[in-house]
mmCIF file of C-alpha atoms and ligand atoms in Angstrom:
data_model
loop_
_atom_site.group_PDB
_atom_site.id
_atom_site.type_symbol
_atom_site.label_atom_id
_atom_site.label_comp_id
_atom_site.label_asym_id
_atom_site.label_seq_id
_atom_site.Cartn_x
_atom_site.Cartn_y
_atom_site.Cartn_z
ATOM 1 C CA UNK A 84 107.905 25.413 40.169
ATOM 2 C CA UNK A 85 111.405 25.954 38.824
ATOM 3 C CA UNK A 86 110.082 25.809 35.262
ATOM 4 C CA UNK A 87 107.544 28.501 36.060
ATOM 5 C CA UNK A 88 110.222 30.801 37.452
ATOM 6 C CA UNK A 89 112.350 30.382 34.337
ATOM 7 C CA UNK A 90 109.421 31.175 32.098
ATOM 8 C CA UNK A 91 108.553 34.224 34.192
ATOM 9 C CA UNK A 92 112.103 35.610 33.773
ATOM 10 C CA UNK A 93 112.048 34.869 30.044
ATOM 11 C CA UNK A 94 108.641 36.499 29.742
ATOM 12 C CA UNK A 95 109.821 39.669 31.481
ATOM 13 C CA UNK A 96 112.969 39.788 29.330
ATOM 14 C CA UNK A 97 110.866 39.430 26.181
ATOM 15 C CA UNK A 98 108.435 42.125 27.315
ATOM 16 C CA UNK A 99 111.277 44.548 28.116
ATOM 17 C CA UNK A 100 112.935 43.807 24.747
ATOM 18 C CA UNK A 101 109.605 44.345 23.023
ATOM 19 C CA UNK A 102 109.110 47.712 24.715
ATOM 20 C CA UNK A 103 112.644 48.811 23.767
ATOM 21 C CA UNK A 104 112.039 47.711 20.156
ATOM 22 C CA UNK A 105 108.774 49.652 19.942
ATOM 23 C CA UNK A 106 110.278 52.811 21.492
ATOM 24 C CA UNK A 107 113.343 52.629 19.213
ATOM 25 C CA UNK A 108 111.095 51.974 16.211
ATOM 26 C CA UNK A 109 109.028 55.076 16.997
ATOM 27 C CA UNK A 110 112.226 57.158 17.357
ATOM 28 C CA UNK A 111 113.598 55.861 14.020
ATOM 29 C CA UNK A 112 110.265 56.468 12.243
ATOM 30 C CA UNK A 113 110.013 60.025 13.631
ATOM 31 C CA UNK A 114 113.468 60.790 12.255
ATOM 32 C CA UNK A 115 112.933 59.050 8.914
ATOM 33 C CA UNK A 116 109.671 60.915 8.263
ATOM 34 C CA UNK A 117 110.619 64.366 9.587
ATOM 35 C CA UNK A 118 110.640 67.082 6.926
ATOM 36 C CA UNK A 119 112.620 70.302 7.039
ATOM 37 C CA UNK A 120 110.817 73.482 5.983
ATOM 38 C CA UNK A 121 112.496 75.508 3.243
ATOM 39 C CA UNK A 122 111.124 78.999 2.619
ATOM 40 C CA UNK A 123 111.583 79.854 -1.044
ATOM 41 C CA UNK A 124 113.768 82.947 -1.312
ATOM 42 C CA UNK A 125 113.479 85.856 -3.752
ATOM 43 C CA UNK A 126 115.823 84.223 -6.267
ATOM 44 C CA UNK A 127 114.013 80.897 -6.685
ATOM 45 C CA UNK A 128 112.340 80.653 -10.090
ATOM 46 C CA UNK A 129 111.450 76.950 -10.144
ATOM 47 C CA UNK A 130 111.535 73.847 -7.952
ATOM 48 C CA UNK A 131 112.077 70.567 -9.761
ATOM 49 C CA UNK A 132 113.124 67.149 -8.542
ATOM 50 C CA UNK A 133 115.864 64.751 -9.635
ATOM 51 C CA UNK A 134 113.199 62.481 -11.091
ATOM 52 C CA UNK A 135 112.519 65.163 -13.715
ATOM 53 C CA UNK A 136 115.959 64.365 -15.144
ATOM 54 C CA UNK A 137 115.883 60.584 -14.670
ATOM 55 C CA UNK A 138 112.356 59.211 -14.397
ATOM 56 C CA UNK A 139 113.088 56.001 -12.412
ATOM 57 C CA UNK A 140 113.926 58.180 -9.363
ATOM 58 C CA UNK A 141 110.513 59.920 -9.471
ATOM 59 C CA UNK A 142 108.624 59.550 -6.216
ATOM 60 C CA UNK A 143 111.369 57.393 -4.671
ATOM 61 C CA UNK A 144 113.636 58.047 -1.668
ATOM 62 C CA UNK A 145 116.213 60.035 -3.692
ATOM 63 C CA UNK A 146 113.843 62.193 -5.732
ATOM 64 C CA UNK A 147 115.667 65.224 -4.277
ATOM 65 C CA UNK A 148 114.323 68.753 -4.616
ATOM 66 C CA UNK A 149 116.251 70.813 -7.160
ATOM 67 C CA UNK A 150 115.990 74.557 -6.588
ATOM 68 C CA UNK A 151 116.537 76.694 -9.697
ATOM 69 C CA UNK A 152 117.536 80.358 -9.313
ATOM 70 C CA UNK A 153 117.602 81.730 -12.845
ATOM 71 C CA UNK A 154 118.388 85.398 -13.417
ATOM 72 C CA UNK A 155 116.921 85.276 -16.897
ATOM 73 C CA UNK A 156 120.145 86.975 -18.028
ATOM 74 C CA UNK A 157 122.668 84.983 -20.051
ATOM 75 C CA UNK A 158 125.646 83.690 -18.104
ATOM 76 C CA UNK A 159 127.192 80.673 -16.431
ATOM 77 C CA UNK A 160 125.309 77.926 -14.585
ATOM 78 C CA UNK A 161 126.563 76.685 -11.228
ATOM 79 C CA UNK A 162 125.290 73.596 -9.388
ATOM 80 C CA UNK A 163 125.817 73.480 -5.597
ATOM 81 C CA UNK A 164 125.382 70.104 -3.873
ATOM 82 C CA UNK A 165 124.604 70.030 -0.145
ATOM 83 C CA UNK A 166 124.656 66.922 2.050
ATOM 84 C CA UNK A 167 126.299 64.487 -0.304
ATOM 85 C CA UNK A 168 127.122 63.194 3.173
ATOM 86 C CA UNK A 169 124.245 64.239 5.473
ATOM 87 C CA UNK A 170 126.366 63.698 8.606
ATOM 88 C CA UNK A 171 128.122 66.922 7.515
ATOM 89 C CA UNK A 172 125.369 69.394 8.453
ATOM 90 C CA UNK A 173 127.147 72.656 7.544
ATOM 91 C CA UNK A 174 126.732 71.541 3.920
ATOM 92 C CA UNK A 175 122.921 71.235 3.917
ATOM 93 C CA UNK A 176 122.628 74.397 6.031
ATOM 94 C CA UNK A 177 124.716 76.338 3.496
ATOM 95 C CA UNK A 178 122.630 75.037 0.580
ATOM 96 C CA UNK A 179 119.435 75.828 2.518
ATOM 97 C CA UNK A 180 120.739 79.355 3.191
ATOM 98 C CA UNK A 181 121.435 79.825 -0.544
ATOM 99 C CA UNK A 182 117.860 78.824 -1.446
ATOM 100 C CA UNK A 183 116.384 81.261 1.070
ATOM 101 C CA UNK A 184 118.721 84.215 0.397
ATOM 102 C CA UNK A 185 120.516 84.141 -2.948
ATOM 103 C CA UNK A 186 119.586 86.469 -5.781
ATOM 104 C CA UNK A 187 121.162 85.765 -9.128
ATOM 105 C CA UNK A 188 121.885 88.855 -11.227
ATOM 106 C CA UNK A 189 123.552 87.055 -14.135
ATOM 107 C CA UNK A 190 123.542 83.354 -14.997
ATOM 108 C CA UNK A 191 121.807 80.535 -13.161
ATOM 109 C CA UNK A 192 122.304 78.889 -9.786
ATOM 110 C CA UNK A 193 120.975 75.392 -9.081
ATOM 111 C CA UNK A 194 120.963 74.194 -5.473
ATOM 112 C CA UNK A 195 120.271 70.779 -3.962
ATOM 113 C CA UNK A 196 120.001 70.760 -0.166
ATOM 114 C CA UNK A 197 119.981 66.970 0.335
ATOM 115 C CA UNK A 198 121.826 65.363 -2.555
ATOM 116 C CA UNK A 199 121.413 61.845 -1.120
ATOM 117 C CA UNK A 200 118.084 62.248 0.736
ATOM 118 C CA UNK A 201 117.970 58.573 1.721
ATOM 119 C CA UNK A 202 121.194 59.033 3.736
ATOM 120 C CA UNK A 203 119.539 61.886 5.619
ATOM 121 C CA UNK A 204 116.781 59.582 6.899
ATOM 122 C CA UNK A 205 119.137 57.501 9.031
ATOM 123 C CA UNK A 206 121.839 58.346 11.574
ATOM 124 C CA UNK A 207 124.371 56.120 13.311
ATOM 125 C CA UNK A 208 122.697 54.801 16.471
ATOM 126 C CA UNK A 209 125.818 52.702 17.159
ATOM 127 C CA UNK A 210 127.815 55.928 17.276
ATOM 128 C CA UNK A 211 125.133 57.642 19.399
ATOM 129 C CA UNK A 212 124.424 60.320 16.806
ATOM 130 C CA UNK A 213 121.615 62.744 17.694
ATOM 131 C CA UNK A 214 118.592 62.464 15.379
ATOM 132 C CA UNK A 215 117.969 66.185 15.103
ATOM 133 C CA UNK A 216 119.661 69.516 15.624
ATOM 134 C CA UNK A 217 118.193 72.945 16.207
ATOM 135 C CA UNK A 218 119.225 76.414 15.082
ATOM 136 C CA UNK A 219 118.034 79.571 16.832
ATOM 137 C CA UNK A 220 116.700 82.356 14.659
ATOM 138 C CA UNK A 221 115.009 85.732 15.152
ATOM 139 C CA UNK A 222 111.552 84.128 15.010
ATOM 140 C CA UNK A 223 112.155 80.873 16.934
ATOM 141 C CA UNK A 224 113.889 77.509 16.663
ATOM 142 C CA UNK A 225 114.390 75.792 13.328
ATOM 143 C CA UNK A 226 114.713 71.989 13.398
ATOM 144 C CA UNK A 227 116.841 69.860 11.062
ATOM 145 C CA UNK A 228 117.535 66.138 10.536
ATOM 146 C CA UNK A 229 121.017 64.824 11.243
ATOM 147 C CA UNK A 230 122.006 62.116 8.777
ATOM 148 C CA UNK A 231 124.603 59.495 7.915
ATOM 149 C CA UNK A 232 127.324 59.088 5.281
ATOM 150 C CA UNK A 233 125.597 56.275 3.364
ATOM 151 C CA UNK A 234 122.110 55.822 1.882
ATOM 152 C CA UNK A 235 119.685 54.146 4.250
ATOM 153 C CA UNK A 236 119.878 50.310 3.986
ATOM 154 C CA UNK A 237 116.067 50.353 4.037
ATOM 155 C CA UNK A 238 116.257 52.010 0.601
ATOM 156 C CA UNK A 239 119.412 50.339 -0.764
ATOM 157 C CA UNK A 240 119.964 46.683 0.146
ATOM 158 C CA UNK A 241 121.841 44.389 0.092
ATOM 159 C CA UNK A 242 125.395 45.659 -0.335
ATOM 160 C CA UNK A 243 127.711 43.615 -2.582
ATOM 161 C CA UNK A 244 130.682 41.702 -1.129
ATOM 162 C CA UNK A 245 132.932 44.155 -2.964
ATOM 163 C CA UNK A 246 131.773 47.296 -4.681
ATOM 164 C CA UNK A 247 133.169 47.465 -8.216
ATOM 165 C CA UNK A 248 133.064 51.087 -9.327
ATOM 166 C CA UNK A 249 131.484 51.776 -12.712
ATOM 167 C CA UNK A 250 132.982 52.455 -15.223
ATOM 168 C CA UNK A 251 136.577 52.305 -13.882
ATOM 169 C CA UNK A 252 136.353 48.805 -12.382
ATOM 170 C CA UNK A 253 138.203 50.024 -9.273
ATOM 171 C CA UNK A 254 137.428 47.975 -6.153
ATOM 172 C CA UNK A 255 135.986 49.980 -3.266
ATOM 173 C CA UNK A 256 134.608 49.159 0.190
ATOM 174 C CA UNK A 257 131.266 47.330 0.006
ATOM 175 C CA UNK A 258 129.212 49.993 1.835
ATOM 176 C CA UNK A 259 130.469 52.710 -0.512
ATOM 177 C CA UNK A 260 127.966 51.451 -3.065
ATOM 178 C CA UNK A 261 125.634 53.646 -0.935
ATOM 179 C CA UNK A 262 128.092 56.583 -0.648
ATOM 180 C CA UNK A 263 127.213 59.438 -3.004
ATOM 181 C CA UNK A 264 130.829 60.534 -3.134
ATOM 182 C CA UNK A 265 132.018 57.136 -4.401
ATOM 183 C CA UNK A 266 129.375 56.438 -7.045
ATOM 184 C CA UNK A 267 129.978 59.174 -9.639
ATOM 185 C CA UNK A 268 129.308 59.234 -12.576
ATOM 186 C CA UNK A 269 126.715 56.598 -11.731
ATOM 187 C CA UNK A 270 124.728 54.224 -13.902
ATOM 188 C CA UNK A 271 121.071 53.894 -14.806
ATOM 189 C CA UNK A 272 120.641 50.333 -13.476
ATOM 190 C CA UNK A 273 122.982 50.552 -10.468
ATOM 191 C CA UNK A 274 122.482 51.004 -6.726
ATOM 192 C CA UNK A 275 120.357 53.881 -5.427
ATOM 193 C CA UNK A 276 123.449 56.095 -5.033
ATOM 194 C CA UNK A 277 124.704 55.162 -8.519
ATOM 195 C CA UNK A 278 121.291 55.997 -9.989
ATOM 196 C CA UNK A 279 121.293 59.296 -8.070
ATOM 197 C CA UNK A 280 124.677 60.274 -9.518
ATOM 198 C CA UNK A 281 123.447 59.199 -12.955
ATOM 199 C CA UNK A 282 120.441 61.529 -12.506
ATOM 200 C CA UNK A 283 122.757 64.401 -11.482
ATOM 201 C CA UNK A 284 124.840 63.834 -14.623
ATOM 202 C CA UNK A 285 121.637 64.073 -16.717
ATOM 203 C CA UNK A 286 120.725 67.279 -14.826
ATOM 204 C CA UNK A 287 124.194 68.697 -15.564
ATOM 205 C CA UNK A 288 123.652 67.998 -19.294
ATOM 206 C CA UNK A 289 120.039 69.191 -19.427
ATOM 207 C CA UNK A 290 120.643 72.432 -17.542
ATOM 208 C CA UNK A 291 123.954 73.189 -19.264
ATOM 209 C CA UNK A 292 125.814 73.294 -15.936
ATOM 210 C CA UNK A 293 129.246 74.954 -16.248
ATOM 211 C CA UNK A 294 130.657 74.212 -12.799
ATOM 212 C CA UNK A 295 129.740 72.101 -9.782
ATOM 213 C CA UNK A 296 130.564 72.678 -6.114
ATOM 214 C CA UNK A 297 130.154 69.655 -3.833
ATOM 215 C CA UNK A 298 130.091 70.727 -0.161
ATOM 216 C CA UNK A 299 131.621 68.551 2.579
ATOM 217 C CA UNK A 300 132.955 68.537 6.149
ATOM 218 C CA UNK A 301 135.755 66.365 7.499
ATOM 219 C CA UNK A 302 137.242 65.121 10.754
ATOM 220 C CA UNK A 303 140.469 66.791 11.871
ATOM 221 C CA UNK A 304 142.225 63.411 11.825
ATOM 222 C CA UNK A 305 141.711 63.305 8.047
ATOM 223 C CA UNK A 306 144.307 64.930 5.773
ATOM 224 C CA UNK A 307 141.807 66.340 3.221
ATOM 225 C CA UNK A 308 140.425 69.173 5.340
ATOM 226 C CA UNK A 309 140.025 72.947 5.193
ATOM 227 C CA UNK A 310 140.581 72.833 1.480
ATOM 228 C CA UNK A 311 139.179 73.023 -2.042
ATOM 229 C CA UNK A 312 139.769 69.883 -4.124
ATOM 230 C CA UNK A 313 139.587 70.731 -7.805
ATOM 231 C CA UNK A 314 139.412 68.879 -11.100
ATOM 232 C CA UNK A 315 142.375 69.711 -13.340
ATOM 233 C CA UNK A 316 140.155 71.931 -15.505
ATOM 234 C CA UNK A 317 139.263 74.032 -12.439
ATOM 235 C CA UNK A 318 142.726 74.627 -11.015
ATOM 236 C CA UNK A 319 143.092 78.320 -11.872
ATOM 237 C CA UNK A 320 139.791 79.191 -10.203
ATOM 238 C CA UNK A 321 140.500 77.005 -7.165
ATOM 239 C CA UNK A 322 143.984 78.473 -6.755
ATOM 240 C CA UNK A 323 142.732 82.052 -6.972
ATOM 241 C CA UNK A 324 139.848 81.343 -4.573
ATOM 242 C CA UNK A 325 142.172 79.626 -2.089
ATOM 243 C CA UNK A 326 144.748 82.443 -2.193
ATOM 244 C CA UNK A 327 142.198 85.239 -1.925
ATOM 245 C CA UNK A 328 140.151 83.623 0.834
ATOM 246 C CA UNK A 329 143.338 82.883 2.806
ATOM 247 C CA UNK A 330 144.544 86.476 2.427
ATOM 248 C CA UNK A 331 141.221 88.117 3.221
ATOM 249 C CA UNK A 332 138.947 85.793 5.226
ATOM 250 C CA UNK A 333 140.268 82.442 6.514
ATOM 251 C CA UNK A 334 142.896 79.847 5.743
ATOM 252 C CA UNK A 335 141.830 77.372 3.070
ATOM 253 C CA UNK A 336 144.053 75.115 0.991
ATOM 254 C CA UNK A 337 143.787 73.815 -2.527
ATOM 255 C CA UNK A 338 144.437 70.324 -3.865
ATOM 256 C CA UNK A 339 144.319 68.660 -7.242
ATOM 257 C CA UNK A 340 141.835 65.836 -7.642
ATOM 258 C CA UNK A 341 143.860 62.576 -7.945
ATOM 259 C CA UNK A 342 143.592 61.147 -11.466
ATOM 260 C CA UNK A 343 143.336 57.504 -10.426
ATOM 261 C CA UNK A 344 140.943 57.746 -7.470
ATOM 262 C CA UNK A 345 137.496 56.942 -8.842
ATOM 263 C CA UNK A 346 133.918 57.561 -7.833
ATOM 264 C CA UNK A 347 134.543 61.025 -6.368
ATOM 265 C CA UNK A 348 132.607 64.079 -7.547
ATOM 266 C CA UNK A 349 135.697 66.222 -8.236
ATOM 267 C CA UNK A 350 137.124 63.496 -10.494
ATOM 268 C CA UNK A 351 134.158 61.952 -12.313
ATOM 269 C CA UNK A 352 131.902 64.973 -12.941
ATOM 270 C CA UNK A 353 134.785 66.757 -14.653
ATOM 271 C CA UNK A 354 135.778 63.640 -16.605
ATOM 272 C CA UNK A 355 132.241 62.789 -17.775
ATOM 273 C CA UNK A 356 130.728 66.235 -18.449
ATOM 274 C CA UNK A 357 131.668 69.724 -19.554
ATOM 275 C CA UNK A 358 131.478 70.967 -15.958
ATOM 276 C CA UNK A 359 134.642 70.952 -13.864
ATOM 277 C CA UNK A 360 133.927 70.180 -10.219
ATOM 278 C CA UNK A 361 135.180 71.558 -6.911
ATOM 279 C CA UNK A 362 134.837 69.899 -3.524
ATOM 280 C CA UNK A 363 134.961 72.211 -0.492
ATOM 281 C CA UNK A 364 135.835 70.880 2.990
ATOM 282 C CA UNK A 365 135.324 72.463 6.423
ATOM 283 C CA UNK A 366 136.541 71.022 9.767
ATOM 284 C CA UNK A 367 133.944 69.095 11.820
ATOM 285 C CA UNK A 368 135.269 67.659 15.130
ATOM 286 C CA UNK A 369 131.984 65.725 15.549
ATOM 287 C CA UNK A 370 133.329 63.224 12.993
ATOM 288 C CA UNK A 371 136.630 62.571 14.757
ATOM 289 C CA UNK A 372 137.110 59.041 16.104
ATOM 290 C CA UNK A 373 138.672 60.330 19.322
ATOM 291 C CA UNK A 374 135.756 62.651 20.159
ATOM 292 C CA UNK A 375 133.937 62.632 23.481
ATOM 293 C CA UNK A 376 130.154 62.720 23.922
ATOM 294 C CA UNK A 377 128.553 62.716 20.470
ATOM 295 C CA UNK A 378 125.627 65.038 20.982
ATOM 296 C CA UNK A 379 123.906 68.030 19.414
ATOM 297 C CA UNK A 380 126.161 70.385 21.352
ATOM 298 C CA UNK A 381 129.294 68.897 19.757
ATOM 299 C CA UNK A 382 127.606 69.011 16.356
ATOM 300 C CA UNK A 383 126.862 72.745 16.736
ATOM 301 C CA UNK A 384 129.847 74.049 18.743
ATOM 302 C CA UNK A 385 132.595 71.797 17.376
ATOM 303 C CA UNK A 386 134.189 71.940 20.847
ATOM 304 C CA UNK A 387 135.736 68.738 22.180
ATOM 305 C CA UNK A 388 138.469 68.293 24.771
ATOM 306 C CA UNK A 389 139.531 64.877 23.445
ATOM 307 C CA UNK A 390 139.986 66.170 19.902
ATOM 308 C CA UNK A 391 141.954 69.094 21.390
ATOM 309 C CA UNK A 392 144.132 66.608 23.264
ATOM 310 C CA UNK A 393 144.787 64.747 20.002
ATOM 311 C CA UNK A 394 145.849 68.084 18.542
ATOM 312 C CA UNK A 395 148.322 68.650 21.391
ATOM 313 C CA UNK A 396 149.838 65.247 20.550
ATOM 314 C CA UNK A 397 150.239 66.233 16.898
ATOM 315 C CA UNK A 398 147.682 63.716 15.641
ATOM 316 C CA UNK A 399 145.540 66.153 13.656
ATOM 317 C CA UNK A 400 145.820 67.726 10.228
ATOM 318 C CA UNK A 401 143.964 70.890 11.254
ATOM 319 C CA UNK A 402 144.208 73.104 14.375
ATOM 320 C CA UNK A 403 141.589 73.231 17.116
ATOM 321 C CA UNK A 404 141.448 75.233 20.356
ATOM 322 C CA UNK A 405 138.859 75.918 23.059
ATOM 323 C CA UNK A 406 136.785 77.918 20.548
ATOM 324 C CA UNK A 407 136.124 74.702 18.609
ATOM 325 C CA UNK A 408 134.668 74.799 15.092
ATOM 326 C CA UNK A 409 131.143 76.230 15.520
ATOM 327 C CA UNK A 410 128.478 75.682 12.874
ATOM 328 C CA UNK A 411 128.408 79.433 12.053
ATOM 329 C CA UNK A 412 132.126 79.362 11.213
ATOM 330 C CA UNK A 413 131.711 76.241 9.071
ATOM 331 C CA UNK A 414 128.676 77.576 7.165
ATOM 332 C CA UNK A 415 130.397 80.972 6.769
ATOM 333 C CA UNK A 416 133.437 79.284 5.231
ATOM 334 C CA UNK A 417 131.262 77.448 2.693
ATOM 335 C CA UNK A 418 129.340 80.649 1.818
ATOM 336 C CA UNK A 419 132.523 82.611 1.091
ATOM 337 C CA UNK A 420 134.060 79.677 -0.794
ATOM 338 C CA UNK A 421 131.031 79.426 -3.101
ATOM 339 C CA UNK A 422 130.951 83.219 -3.668
ATOM 340 C CA UNK A 423 134.678 83.334 -4.329
ATOM 341 C CA UNK A 424 134.547 80.456 -6.845
ATOM 342 C CA UNK A 425 131.659 82.233 -8.646
ATOM 343 C CA UNK A 426 133.653 85.493 -8.728
ATOM 344 C CA UNK A 427 136.747 83.857 -10.191
ATOM 345 C CA UNK A 428 134.643 81.807 -12.606
ATOM 346 C CA UNK A 429 133.306 85.135 -13.915
ATOM 347 C CA UNK A 430 136.796 86.654 -14.071
ATOM 348 C CA UNK A 431 138.073 83.753 -16.218
ATOM 349 C CA UNK A 432 134.860 83.301 -18.261
ATOM 350 C CA UNK A 433 133.771 86.799 -19.232
ATOM 351 C CA UNK A 434 131.245 85.495 -21.761
ATOM 352 C CA UNK A 435 129.509 83.402 -19.085
ATOM 353 C CA UNK A 436 129.264 85.597 -15.987
ATOM 354 C CA UNK A 437 127.796 84.283 -12.770
ATOM 355 C CA UNK A 438 126.776 87.055 -10.384
ATOM 356 C CA UNK A 439 125.183 86.055 -7.092
ATOM 357 C CA UNK A 440 124.093 88.562 -4.430
ATOM 358 C CA UNK A 441 122.190 88.347 -1.156
ATOM 359 C CA UNK A 442 124.418 85.596 0.278
ATOM 360 C CA UNK A 443 126.298 86.513 3.476
ATOM 361 C CA UNK A 444 130.047 86.092 3.555
ATOM 362 C CA UNK A 445 132.061 84.385 6.302
ATOM 363 C CA UNK A 446 132.283 87.416 8.619
ATOM 364 C CA UNK A 447 128.523 88.077 8.375
ATOM 365 C CA UNK A 448 127.541 84.487 9.241
ATOM 366 C CA UNK A 449 130.017 84.390 12.148
ATOM 367 C CA UNK A 450 128.827 87.778 13.477
ATOM 368 C CA UNK A 451 125.094 87.220 13.086
ATOM 369 C CA UNK A 452 124.746 83.428 13.332
ATOM 370 C CA UNK A 453 123.401 81.190 10.581
ATOM 371 C CA UNK A 454 119.876 81.268 12.070
ATOM 372 C CA UNK A 455 119.606 84.946 11.163
ATOM 373 C CA UNK A 456 119.461 83.926 7.488
ATOM 374 C CA UNK A 457 116.464 81.578 7.733
ATOM 375 C CA UNK A 458 112.965 82.982 7.195
ATOM 376 C CA UNK A 459 109.942 82.136 9.332
ATOM 377 C CA UNK A 460 108.059 79.305 7.552
ATOM 378 C CA UNK A 461 104.882 80.568 9.238
ATOM 379 C CA UNK A 462 105.396 84.099 7.900
ATOM 380 C CA UNK A 463 102.437 85.596 6.012
ATOM 381 C CA UNK A 464 103.991 85.388 2.547
ATOM 382 C CA UNK A 465 106.220 82.338 3.095
ATOM 383 C CA UNK A 466 106.167 79.738 0.322
ATOM 384 C CA UNK A 467 107.359 76.553 1.959
ATOM 385 C CA UNK A 468 108.796 73.437 0.338
ATOM 386 C CA UNK A 469 109.264 70.336 2.505
ATOM 387 C CA UNK A 470 112.725 68.898 2.189
HETATM 388 ZN ZN1 LIG B 520 131.903 64.280 3.053
#
């Protein structure tokens, strides 16, 4: 009798566990397979994928879409990388906005919305991340995937005990073998992230890229925030952009990429190609360790009383008040930073001008909301690419 009771309890526990596993599995699969809809804007002249530059990636998890906006006029070529870390959603939104809105009058713009697509197919369930977020637009609600910092272990496994960066030999944390901003310049036979960086380096060579902007967001507890980090060959442009943006639009700093810190885009791209690299950071309270409820609202509004409290105690490197750091402000900052870097690139490189129009500046995105700049994928003439 007693045996039967025990087995009944065990049976119920197993059934409940099974149901939870199935429900969680469905939720994970929905997120992993969800595709964002990108409406090709007037400036897009071709859509390639990373596998076109490094065949082993073709058809795999990181065969990222590469949007080419070529003016047909001679000039500079700029590569903008969104979502190197997909848990920093203002970066993919900014890149997405560029694809749908930018017109290039001189030179060529190349945009990648999800630079490490695998990392955008997983979130952090242990940190209670939302799977999706939604942006309101004139025509309805547009849905996006939230992602993680590292490539999905389903696509890149196992991690080494210690990650030895190639080619410097520097020792880094084991999971950073899946972190796109620790695996530059990459290698052909390395981890998925290393192969992805290797493919980007081949793209930079093949397309004759002159400068790279890698978009990021950071927690306010982190000292590298609200700033442009620049390779030593990009300092003049970064300094001018930082000064002008701070005088005219919003406060943004400027830092020199450390010489001995390896794997980062702003160090390795500049060291291993002709293209100097910039990394732009906006503040994202969602990433702060001391945050409260980690939901879509925090992701979009950047308002959090616990992060504010940390600020009152002097624990943050960037200010925050009851207005928070809304997604429109963060995307607007990235838009103006990209435009400003392009303007100063042109000023210092008269023979290789880069003239981009159609992209809203900070004040426009804040006033109108980022959703205003996304087209209806069901519009009559919309050409849609799934991302
Ligand atoms: Zn980042």
